[in-house]
């Protein structure tokens, strides 16, 4: 519809977050990234004199529960050094607050743990197994790619992440992501006050069954393991909340039940 098409790439916006969650999971699987219960003062080589890092775990960063405010607008969080991100204003960890600035810490954690930018890590561990070749992905400080948005993919490439999760992390005859991570990432860790009641590791958990990656403007990956089903949508409409919620309603309550 409109400017869409088979070979048209879109900024998938916050669907990028579920890609970053996957890269963090692969890093943990490989023993490169510390476990999700590790506090950030044990992740970064320097704590920058920020005592709050000893209170935040990697799980907090993956579940939007760091306690940080969303201090930087799009795409300015990408330009910030680690020190600026860890000194954003904060309250206390443990409560859900959708936060792009804090989510970008995932990319810094991956870089600190592996020595690779998210794109470099993905080009070794994820993209080739999904048939994705050299996608555009906004970067900034130290060439670290945006953890919260800005990965640009064709729709048929974007939804391959959902298929990977449907297949419990298997790509062909290789398991590139552990089934433990797939299950952990798509289980409810935080309750939200939004129309989607549950949140995992940068995946949304709607009522009933399945899980979703959701991006600004109406970008969707919806996975229904019980149905063996993945549904994807690209949208060019701006952040029209009625349209976005209506599209989600159609996907979750009308299209998925057909199967």
Tab-separated table of N, CA and C in Angstrom, residues 149-227:
chain	number	residue	atom	x	y	z
A	149	UNK	N	15.943	1.980	17.845
A	149	UNK	CA	15.269	2.195	16.564
A	149	UNK	C	16.318	2.177	15.457
A	150	UNK	N	15.863	2.518	14.230
A	150	UNK	CA	16.754	2.899	13.127
A	150	UNK	C	17.370	1.772	12.322
A	151	UNK	N	17.082	0.502	12.611
A	151	UNK	CA	17.473	-0.581	11.715
A	151	UNK	C	16.505	-0.560	10.533
A	152	UNK	N	17.038	-0.643	9.310
A	152	UNK	CA	16.206	-0.533	8.113
A	152	UNK	C	16.187	-1.866	7.375
A	153	UNK	N	14.984	-2.431	7.218
A	153	UNK	CA	14.836	-3.753	6.632
A	153	UNK	C	13.608	-3.822	5.725
A	154	UNK	N	13.676	-4.727	4.744
A	154	UNK	CA	12.471	-5.112	4.017
A	154	UNK	C	11.554	-5.871	4.969
A	155	UNK	N	10.267	-5.846	4.687
A	155	UNK	CA	9.322	-6.555	5.544
A	155	UNK	C	9.658	-8.039	5.625
A	156	UNK	N	9.979	-8.656	4.482
A	156	UNK	CA	10.246	-10.095	4.491
A	156	UNK	C	11.534	-10.445	5.219
A	157	UNK	N	12.428	-9.468	5.368
A	157	UNK	CA	13.606	-9.703	6.202
A	157	UNK	C	13.283	-9.456	7.670
A	158	UNK	N	12.534	-8.389	7.934
A	158	UNK	CA	12.220	-8.040	9.315
A	158	UNK	C	11.552	-9.201	10.049
A	159	UNK	N	10.576	-9.859	9.396
A	159	UNK	CA	9.802	-10.875	10.102
A	159	UNK	C	10.564	-12.183	10.284
A	160	UNK	N	11.742	-12.299	9.649
A	160	UNK	CA	12.536	-13.510	9.850
A	160	UNK	C	12.949	-13.667	11.312
A	161	UNK	N	13.036	-12.556	12.032
A	161	UNK	CA	13.337	-12.659	13.463
A	161	UNK	C	12.218	-13.411	14.172
A	162	UNK	N	10.971	-13.120	13.807
A	162	UNK	CA	9.858	-13.848	14.386
A	162	UNK	C	9.900	-15.321	14.044
A	163	UNK	N	10.291	-15.632	12.816
A	163	UNK	CA	10.392	-17.038	12.415
A	163	UNK	C	11.498	-17.748	13.195
A	164	UNK	N	12.612	-17.046	13.451
A	164	UNK	CA	13.694	-17.624	14.243
A	164	UNK	C	13.192	-17.997	15.635
A	165	UNK	N	12.395	-17.117	16.249
A	165	UNK	CA	11.846	-17.398	17.575
A	165	UNK	C	10.825	-18.527	17.508
A	166	UNK	N	10.015	-18.540	16.458
A	166	UNK	CA	9.047	-19.624	16.288
A	166	UNK	C	9.755	-20.971	16.217
A	167	UNK	N	10.952	-20.973	15.639
A	167	UNK	CA	11.743	-22.199	15.477
A	167	UNK	C	12.699	-22.424	16.646
A	168	UNK	N	12.407	-21.772	17.778
A	168	UNK	CA	13.181	-21.972	19.014
A	168	UNK	C	14.675	-21.691	18.810
A	169	UNK	N	14.985	-20.712	17.966
A	169	UNK	CA	16.368	-20.285	17.781
A	169	UNK	C	17.130	-21.036	16.714
A	170	UNK	N	16.449	-21.920	15.977
A	170	UNK	CA	17.117	-22.702	14.936
A	170	UNK	C	17.026	-21.993	13.595
A	171	UNK	N	18.162	-21.963	12.891
A	171	UNK	CA	18.220	-21.508	11.504
A	171	UNK	C	18.804	-22.655	10.692
A	172	UNK	N	17.962	-23.292	9.888
A	172	UNK	CA	18.433	-24.484	9.194
A	172	UNK	C	18.829	-25.539	10.205
A	173	UNK	N	20.061	-26.015	10.093
A	173	UNK	CA	20.542	-27.063	10.992
A	173	UNK	C	21.401	-26.504	12.122
A	174	UNK	N	21.399	-25.171	12.287
A	174	UNK	CA	22.202	-24.550	13.340
A	174	UNK	C	21.306	-23.810	14.323
A	175	UNK	N	21.530	-24.039	15.600
A	175	UNK	CA	20.817	-23.277	16.617
A	175	UNK	C	21.683	-22.074	16.972
A	176	UNK	N	21.242	-20.905	16.531
A	176	UNK	CA	22.041	-19.693	16.714
A	176	UNK	C	21.589	-18.892	17.935
A	177	UNK	N	20.477	-19.289	18.533
A	177	UNK	CA	19.959	-18.644	19.740
A	177	UNK	C	19.340	-19.736	20.599
A	178	UNK	N	19.680	-19.765	21.866
A	178	UNK	CA	19.206	-20.860	22.720
A	178	UNK	C	17.694	-20.786	22.919
A	179	UNK	N	17.071	-21.945	23.034
A	179	UNK	CA	15.636	-21.985	23.321
A	179	UNK	C	15.353	-21.379	24.692
A	180	UNK	N	16.333	-21.463	25.597
A	180	UNK	CA	16.170	-20.850	26.921
A	180	UNK	C	15.985	-19.340	26.790
A	181	UNK	N	16.789	-18.717	25.914
A	181	UNK	CA	16.650	-17.269	25.722
A	181	UNK	C	15.325	-16.933	25.054
A	182	UNK	N	14.943	-17.712	24.048
A	182	UNK	CA	13.658	-17.488	23.373
A	182	UNK	C	12.537	-17.492	24.397
A	183	UNK	N	12.533	-18.479	25.277
A	183	UNK	CA	11.470	-18.586	26.278
A	183	UNK	C	11.553	-17.470	27.315
A	184	UNK	N	12.781	-17.149	27.728
A	184	UNK	CA	12.958	-16.107	28.742
A	184	UNK	C	12.563	-14.742	28.192
A	185	UNK	N	13.008	-14.462	26.966
A	185	UNK	CA	12.759	-13.145	26.373
A	185	UNK	C	11.286	-12.903	26.099
A	186	UNK	N	10.530	-13.970	25.869
A	186	UNK	CA	9.123	-13.831	25.499
A	186	UNK	C	8.179	-14.223	26.641
A	187	UNK	N	8.699	-14.227	27.852
A	187	UNK	CA	7.888	-14.423	29.046
A	187	UNK	C	7.670	-13.073	29.729
A	188	UNK	N	6.587	-12.947	30.453
A	188	UNK	CA	6.276	-11.684	31.120
A	188	UNK	C	7.239	-11.449	32.279
A	189	UNK	N	7.941	-10.314	32.231
A	189	UNK	CA	8.816	-9.898	33.332
A	189	UNK	C	8.300	-8.636	34.017
A	190	UNK	N	7.549	-7.833	33.247
A	190	UNK	CA	7.004	-6.595	33.796
A	190	UNK	C	5.556	-6.455	33.376
A	191	UNK	N	4.725	-5.929	34.271
A	191	UNK	CA	3.364	-5.562	33.917
A	191	UNK	C	3.338	-4.087	33.531
A	192	UNK	N	2.602	-3.775	32.481
A	192	UNK	CA	2.515	-2.403	32.004
A	192	UNK	C	1.126	-1.856	32.304
A	193	UNK	N	0.963	-0.568	32.057
A	193	UNK	CA	-0.368	0.030	32.202
A	193	UNK	C	-0.927	0.388	30.830
A	194	UNK	N	-0.367	-0.211	29.788
A	194	UNK	CA	-0.803	0.069	28.430
A	194	UNK	C	-1.824	-0.965	27.978
A	195	UNK	N	-2.241	-0.857	26.717
A	195	UNK	CA	-3.201	-1.801	26.154
A	195	UNK	C	-2.606	-3.196	26.031
A	196	UNK	N	-1.276	-3.292	26.058
A	196	UNK	CA	-0.604	-4.590	26.039
A	196	UNK	C	-0.063	-4.815	27.449
A	197	UNK	N	-0.591	-5.790	28.168
A	197	UNK	CA	-0.348	-5.852	29.623
A	197	UNK	C	1.005	-6.382	30.059
A	198	UNK	N	1.718	-7.110	29.189
A	198	UNK	CA	2.959	-7.727	29.621
A	198	UNK	C	4.151	-7.313	28.773
A	199	UNK	N	5.329	-7.343	29.403
A	199	UNK	CA	6.564	-6.997	28.695
A	199	UNK	C	7.642	-7.990	29.080
A	200	UNK	N	8.362	-8.499	28.065
A	200	UNK	CA	9.458	-9.425	28.292
A	200	UNK	C	10.789	-8.734	28.159
A	201	UNK	N	11.709	-9.358	27.469
A	201	UNK	CA	13.000	-8.737	27.187
A	201	UNK	C	12.917	-8.044	25.829
A	202	UNK	N	12.350	-6.833	25.859
A	202	UNK	CA	12.152	-6.018	24.655
A	202	UNK	C	11.213	-6.679	23.656
A	203	UNK	N	10.293	-7.483	24.166
A	203	UNK	CA	9.156	-8.020	23.423
A	203	UNK	C	7.888	-7.688	24.209
A	204	UNK	N	6.802	-7.384	23.490
A	204	UNK	CA	5.501	-7.129	24.102
A	204	UNK	C	4.711	-8.426	24.196
A	205	UNK	N	3.975	-8.593	25.292
A	205	UNK	CA	3.176	-9.790	25.522
A	205	UNK	C	1.699	-9.400	25.625
A	206	UNK	N	0.934	-9.534	24.531
A	206	UNK	CA	-0.488	-9.195	24.581
A	206	UNK	C	-1.287	-10.245	25.334
A	207	UNK	N	-2.534	-9.932	25.614
A	207	UNK	CA	-3.400	-10.868	26.326
A	207	UNK	C	-3.656	-12.111	25.469
A	208	UNK	N	-3.785	-13.235	26.142
A	208	UNK	CA	-4.135	-14.452	25.437
A	208	UNK	C	-2.931	-15.289	25.101
A	209	UNK	N	-2.311	-15.020	23.954
A	209	UNK	CA	-1.167	-15.804	23.528
A	209	UNK	C	-0.306	-14.982	22.597
A	210	UNK	N	0.903	-15.482	22.347
A	210	UNK	CA	1.793	-14.838	21.392
A	210	UNK	C	2.592	-13.699	21.990
A	211	UNK	N	3.455	-13.118	21.154
A	211	UNK	CA	4.270	-11.974	21.550
A	211	UNK	C	4.554	-11.139	20.327
A	212	UNK	N	4.912	-9.869	20.552
A	212	UNK	CA	5.032	-8.908	19.461
A	212	UNK	C	6.252	-8.013	19.608
A	213	UNK	N	6.836	-7.675	18.458
A	213	UNK	CA	7.758	-6.546	18.358
A	213	UNK	C	6.977	-5.432	17.669
A	214	UNK	N	7.025	-4.229	18.222
A	214	UNK	CA	6.178	-3.140	17.738
A	214	UNK	C	7.019	-1.894	17.532
A	215	UNK	N	6.886	-1.269	16.356
A	215	UNK	CA	7.630	-0.065	16.045
A	215	UNK	C	6.724	1.114	15.717
A	216	UNK	N	7.228	2.296	16.013
A	216	UNK	CA	6.553	3.574	15.736
A	216	UNK	C	5.886	3.559	14.358
A	217	UNK	N	4.642	4.018	14.321
A	217	UNK	CA	3.958	4.172	13.048
A	217	UNK	C	3.245	2.944	12.544
A	218	UNK	N	3.445	1.796	13.188
A	218	UNK	CA	2.746	0.593	12.769
A	218	UNK	C	3.615	-0.462	12.130
A	219	UNK	N	4.799	-0.695	12.698
A	219	UNK	CA	5.649	-1.807	12.258
A	219	UNK	C	5.441	-2.952	13.265
A	220	UNK	N	5.163	-4.144	12.767
A	220	UNK	CA	4.812	-5.256	13.657
A	220	UNK	C	5.465	-6.568	13.234
A	221	UNK	N	5.961	-7.291	14.231
A	221	UNK	CA	6.174	-8.736	14.112
A	221	UNK	C	5.319	-9.357	15.210
A	222	UNK	N	4.388	-10.218	14.825
A	222	UNK	CA	3.551	-10.914	15.793
A	222	UNK	C	3.788	-12.411	15.635
A	223	UNK	N	4.142	-13.066	16.738
A	223	UNK	CA	4.489	-14.486	16.721
A	223	UNK	C	3.485	-15.247	17.580
A	224	UNK	N	2.929	-16.319	16.999
A	224	UNK	CA	1.955	-17.159	17.705
A	224	UNK	C	2.431	-18.607	17.637
A	225	UNK	N	3.267	-19.021	18.605
A	225	UNK	CA	3.820	-20.382	18.561
A	225	UNK	C	2.749	-21.462	18.531
A	226	UNK	N	1.652	-21.234	19.258
A	226	UNK	CA	0.588	-22.241	19.300
A	226	UNK	C	-0.039	-22.463	17.930
A	227	UNK	N	0.057	-21.476	17.073
A	227	UNK	CA	-0.530	-21.559	15.740
A	227	UNK	C	0.521	-21.797	14.654
